[in-house]
Amino acid sequence: MSIPIIDTHVHIWDLIKVHYSWLQGDTSILARNYLPDELYPQLSKVNVTNAVLVQAANNTADTELMLNAATHHDWIKGVVGWVPLEDPKKTQALIEDWKATNTYLKGIRHLIHNEANDHWLLQDNVIESLKILAHHHITYDIVGVKEAHLKAAITIAEKIPNLNLVLDHLNNPPIPHPSEMDTWRINIKVAAQHKNIHAKISGLAMATGQFETWTSADIQSSIEYAIEQFGTDRCFCGGDWPVSLLAGGYVKTIQAYRTIIENCLPVIDQEKVFNKNAALFYQL
């Protein structure tokens, strides 16, 4: 029997209820509604038993959509929502409000990779809000795609040592570019020295640039390096549905992660990476 997986990176969107600025003008398959019932039948094919929903818009409507979905689907165990981090007072009020009415809010994320300022996270108001998250034992997901984003994450980890952080998609390793991969490895190694930074094995098919033709061999070294640096207590997995539909689909993605992790770790550590670490990090 394969080990059950907690998928820590599932998106849903409803184009009527929520505004997704990054989807404006998108002509891909992503430009439609994606709701939990569509993903659910695929979970059993790869023994995914539970999931965490992750924000897809910098607004509270998106968070409300996810919190509502969690109350109606017992396989959804947590939500990584959004708060206006540039406004600490509103951040505090929203978190208190949601925590009083709903047990599913586990983390926060902001689409920092869409901000013109690569150091958006390092603004004084944002840091003040991140300290509020730490006080409430709420985690923070960093969706970085550049070296500057990873360096900002390292700075935050140093400034707020009691804030648990996770690098979504391993901060997008530049897989097609070997010289840039060397820099990524150096920065990942530095990040891993901070015990409050975790690594999310997700979104890597997109990082290959080979959407149709990628294989597990293309992402294997990135995953193995992350596990080597962060250790088996600070890595966990995410399928990145429905974005993963652009690159071979959900089942192919999860199967690739499973194969690589099964081949490089003993069963006791596979259990950590597949489910135990996720449950601990997000307090599921």
JSON list of N, CA and C in Angstrom, two decimals, residues 21-53:
[
{"chain": "A", "resi": 21, "resn": "SER", "atom": "N", "xyz": [-6.78, 39.10, -10.44]},
{"chain": "A", "resi": 21, "resn": "SER", "atom": "CA", "xyz": [-6.19, 40.06, -11.38]},
{"chain": "A", "resi": 21, "resn": "SER", "atom": "C", "xyz": [-5.24, 39.37, -12.37]},
{"chain": "A", "resi": 22, "resn": "TRP", "atom": "N", "xyz": [-4.53, 38.35, -11.93]},
{"chain": "A", "resi": 22, "resn": "TRP", "atom": "CA", "xyz": [-3.55, 37.68, -12.79]},
{"chain": "A", "resi": 22, "resn": "TRP", "atom": "C", "xyz": [-4.21, 36.84, -13.89]},
{"chain": "A", "resi": 23, "resn": "LEU", "atom": "N", "xyz": [-5.52, 36.56, -13.74]},
{"chain": "A", "resi": 23, "resn": "LEU", "atom": "CA", "xyz": [-6.23, 35.80, -14.77]},
{"chain": "A", "resi": 23, "resn": "LEU", "atom": "C", "xyz": [-6.87, 36.70, -15.83]},
{"chain": "A", "resi": 24, "resn": "GLN", "atom": "N", "xyz": [-6.78, 38.03, -15.64]},
{"chain": "A", "resi": 24, "resn": "GLN", "atom": "CA", "xyz": [-7.37, 38.94, -16.63]},
{"chain": "A", "resi": 24, "resn": "GLN", "atom": "C", "xyz": [-6.66, 38.76, -17.97]},
{"chain": "A", "resi": 25, "resn": "GLY", "atom": "N", "xyz": [-7.44, 38.47, -18.99]},
{"chain": "A", "resi": 25, "resn": "GLY", "atom": "CA", "xyz": [-6.84, 38.29, -20.32]},
{"chain": "A", "resi": 25, "resn": "GLY", "atom": "C", "xyz": [-6.21, 36.93, -20.55]},
{"chain": "A", "resi": 26, "resn": "ASP", "atom": "N", "xyz": [-6.27, 36.06, -19.56]},
{"chain": "A", "resi": 26, "resn": "ASP", "atom": "CA", "xyz": [-5.71, 34.71, -19.72]},
{"chain": "A", "resi": 26, "resn": "ASP", "atom": "C", "xyz": [-6.61, 33.90, -20.65]},
{"chain": "A", "resi": 27, "resn": "THR", "atom": "N", "xyz": [-6.00, 33.28, -21.65]},
{"chain": "A", "resi": 27, "resn": "THR", "atom": "CA", "xyz": [-6.78, 32.48, -22.61]},
{"chain": "A", "resi": 27, "resn": "THR", "atom": "C", "xyz": [-6.50, 30.98, -22.45]},
{"chain": "A", "resi": 28, "resn": "SER", "atom": "N", "xyz": [-5.77, 30.62, -21.40]},
{"chain": "A", "resi": 28, "resn": "SER", "atom": "CA", "xyz": [-5.45, 29.20, -21.18]},
{"chain": "A", "resi": 28, "resn": "SER", "atom": "C", "xyz": [-6.64, 28.48, -20.53]},
{"chain": "A", "resi": 29, "resn": "ILE", "atom": "N", "xyz": [-6.45, 27.20, -20.26]},
{"chain": "A", "resi": 29, "resn": "ILE", "atom": "CA", "xyz": [-7.49, 26.40, -19.59]},
{"chain": "A", "resi": 29, "resn": "ILE", "atom": "C", "xyz": [-7.73, 26.87, -18.16]},
{"chain": "A", "resi": 30, "resn": "LEU", "atom": "N", "xyz": [-6.86, 27.74, -17.64]},
{"chain": "A", "resi": 30, "resn": "LEU", "atom": "CA", "xyz": [-7.04, 28.20, -16.26]},
{"chain": "A", "resi": 30, "resn": "LEU", "atom": "C", "xyz": [-8.16, 29.23, -16.14]},
{"chain": "A", "resi": 31, "resn": "ALA", "atom": "N", "xyz": [-8.58, 29.81, -17.25]},
{"chain": "A", "resi": 31, "resn": "ALA", "atom": "CA", "xyz": [-9.55, 30.92, -17.21]},
{"chain": "A", "resi": 31, "resn": "ALA", "atom": "C", "xyz": [-11.00, 30.42, -17.11]},
{"chain": "A", "resi": 32, "resn": "ARG", "atom": "N", "xyz": [-11.25, 29.61, -16.10]},
{"chain": "A", "resi": 32, "resn": "ARG", "atom": "CA", "xyz": [-12.61, 29.15, -15.79]},
{"chain": "A", "resi": 32, "resn": "ARG", "atom": "C", "xyz": [-12.67, 28.78, -14.33]},
{"chain": "A", "resi": 33, "resn": "ASN", "atom": "N", "xyz": [-13.84, 28.41, -13.85]},
{"chain": "A", "resi": 33, "resn": "ASN", "atom": "CA", "xyz": [-13.97, 28.02, -12.44]},
{"chain": "A", "resi": 33, "resn": "ASN", "atom": "C", "xyz": [-13.31, 26.66, -12.18]},
{"chain": "A", "resi": 34, "resn": "TYR", "atom": "N", "xyz": [-12.65, 26.57, -11.04]},
{"chain": "A", "resi": 34, "resn": "TYR", "atom": "CA", "xyz": [-12.11, 25.29, -10.55]},
{"chain": "A", "resi": 34, "resn": "TYR", "atom": "C", "xyz": [-12.54, 25.14, -9.11]},
{"chain": "A", "resi": 35, "resn": "LEU", "atom": "N", "xyz": [-13.38, 24.13, -8.86]},
{"chain": "A", "resi": 35, "resn": "LEU", "atom": "CA", "xyz": [-13.96, 23.95, -7.52]},
{"chain": "A", "resi": 35, "resn": "LEU", "atom": "C", "xyz": [-13.65, 22.54, -7.00]},
{"chain": "A", "resi": 36, "resn": "PRO", "atom": "N", "xyz": [-13.75, 22.32, -5.70]},
{"chain": "A", "resi": 36, "resn": "PRO", "atom": "CA", "xyz": [-13.27, 21.07, -5.10]},
{"chain": "A", "resi": 36, "resn": "PRO", "atom": "C", "xyz": [-13.83, 19.78, -5.72]},
{"chain": "A", "resi": 37, "resn": "ASP", "atom": "N", "xyz": [-15.10, 19.81, -6.10]},
{"chain": "A", "resi": 37, "resn": "ASP", "atom": "CA", "xyz": [-15.71, 18.57, -6.61]},
{"chain": "A", "resi": 37, "resn": "ASP", "atom": "C", "xyz": [-15.04, 18.07, -7.89]},
{"chain": "A", "resi": 38, "resn": "GLU", "atom": "N", "xyz": [-14.39, 18.97, -8.62]},
{"chain": "A", "resi": 38, "resn": "GLU", "atom": "CA", "xyz": [-13.71, 18.54, -9.85]},
{"chain": "A", "resi": 38, "resn": "GLU", "atom": "C", "xyz": [-12.43, 17.77, -9.54]},
{"chain": "A", "resi": 39, "resn": "LEU", "atom": "N", "xyz": [-11.73, 18.19, -8.50]},
{"chain": "A", "resi": 39, "resn": "LEU", "atom": "CA", "xyz": [-10.47, 17.51, -8.14]},
{"chain": "A", "resi": 39, "resn": "LEU", "atom": "C", "xyz": [-10.71, 16.20, -7.40]},
{"chain": "A", "resi": 40, "resn": "TYR", "atom": "N", "xyz": [-11.74, 16.16, -6.59]},
{"chain": "A", "resi": 40, "resn": "TYR", "atom": "CA", "xyz": [-11.94, 15.06, -5.66]},
{"chain": "A", "resi": 40, "resn": "TYR", "atom": "C", "xyz": [-11.79, 13.66, -6.26]},
{"chain": "A", "resi": 41, "resn": "PRO", "atom": "N", "xyz": [-12.36, 13.37, -7.45]},
{"chain": "A", "resi": 41, "resn": "PRO", "atom": "CA", "xyz": [-12.24, 12.00, -7.99]},
{"chain": "A", "resi": 41, "resn": "PRO", "atom": "C", "xyz": [-10.80, 11.59, -8.30]},
{"chain": "A", "resi": 42, "resn": "GLN", "atom": "N", "xyz": [-9.91, 12.57, -8.48]},
{"chain": "A", "resi": 42, "resn": "GLN", "atom": "CA", "xyz": [-8.51, 12.22, -8.82]},
{"chain": "A", "resi": 42, "resn": "GLN", "atom": "C", "xyz": [-7.68, 11.87, -7.58]},
{"chain": "A", "resi": 43, "resn": "LEU", "atom": "N", "xyz": [-8.13, 12.30, -6.41]},
{"chain": "A", "resi": 43, "resn": "LEU", "atom": "CA", "xyz": [-7.32, 12.13, -5.20]},
{"chain": "A", "resi": 43, "resn": "LEU", "atom": "C", "xyz": [-7.03, 10.65, -4.92]},
{"chain": "A", "resi": 44, "resn": "SER", "atom": "N", "xyz": [-8.06, 9.82, -5.06]},
{"chain": "A", "resi": 44, "resn": "SER", "atom": "CA", "xyz": [-7.89, 8.41, -4.71]},
{"chain": "A", "resi": 44, "resn": "SER", "atom": "C", "xyz": [-6.93, 7.69, -5.67]},
{"chain": "A", "resi": 45, "resn": "LYS", "atom": "N", "xyz": [-6.77, 8.20, -6.88]},
{"chain": "A", "resi": 45, "resn": "LYS", "atom": "CA", "xyz": [-5.86, 7.57, -7.86]},
{"chain": "A", "resi": 45, "resn": "LYS", "atom": "C", "xyz": [-4.41, 7.62, -7.40]},
{"chain": "A", "resi": 46, "resn": "VAL", "atom": "N", "xyz": [-4.08, 8.62, -6.56]},
{"chain": "A", "resi": 46, "resn": "VAL", "atom": "CA", "xyz": [-2.70, 8.78, -6.10]},
{"chain": "A", "resi": 46, "resn": "VAL", "atom": "C", "xyz": [-2.60, 8.76, -4.57]},
{"chain": "A", "resi": 47, "resn": "ASN", "atom": "N", "xyz": [-3.67, 8.26, -3.93]},
{"chain": "A", "resi": 47, "resn": "ASN", "atom": "CA", "xyz": [-3.76, 8.15, -2.48]},
{"chain": "A", "resi": 47, "resn": "ASN", "atom": "C", "xyz": [-3.47, 9.47, -1.77]},
{"chain": "A", "resi": 48, "resn": "VAL", "atom": "N", "xyz": [-4.06, 10.54, -2.27]},
{"chain": "A", "resi": 48, "resn": "VAL", "atom": "CA", "xyz": [-4.09, 11.80, -1.54]},
{"chain": "A", "resi": 48, "resn": "VAL", "atom": "C", "xyz": [-5.36, 11.78, -0.68]},
{"chain": "A", "resi": 49, "resn": "THR", "atom": "N", "xyz": [-5.18, 11.89, 0.63]},
{"chain": "A", "resi": 49, "resn": "THR", "atom": "CA", "xyz": [-6.32, 11.74, 1.54]},
{"chain": "A", "resi": 49, "resn": "THR", "atom": "C", "xyz": [-6.87, 13.08, 2.03]},
{"chain": "A", "resi": 50, "resn": "ASN", "atom": "N", "xyz": [-5.98, 14.08, 2.12]},
{"chain": "A", "resi": 50, "resn": "ASN", "atom": "CA", "xyz": [-6.38, 15.40, 2.62]},
{"chain": "A", "resi": 50, "resn": "ASN", "atom": "C", "xyz": [-5.67, 16.49, 1.85]},
{"chain": "A", "resi": 51, "resn": "ALA", "atom": "N", "xyz": [-6.20, 17.72, 1.97]},
{"chain": "A", "resi": 51, "resn": "ALA", "atom": "CA", "xyz": [-5.60, 18.82, 1.22]},
{"chain": "A", "resi": 51, "resn": "ALA", "atom": "C", "xyz": [-5.67, 20.12, 2.00]},
{"chain": "A", "resi": 52, "resn": "VAL", "atom": "N", "xyz": [-4.78, 21.03, 1.64]},
{"chain": "A", "resi": 52, "resn": "VAL", "atom": "CA", "xyz": [-4.78, 22.40, 2.13]},
{"chain": "A", "resi": 52, "resn": "VAL", "atom": "C", "xyz": [-5.01, 23.32, 0.93]},
{"chain": "A", "resi": 53, "resn": "LEU", "atom": "N", "xyz": [-5.99, 24.20, 1.05]},
{"chain": "A", "resi": 53, "resn": "LEU", "atom": "CA", "xyz": [-6.27, 25.17, -0.01]},
{"chain": "A", "resi": 53, "resn": "LEU", "atom": "C", "xyz": [-5.37, 26.39, 0.17]}
]
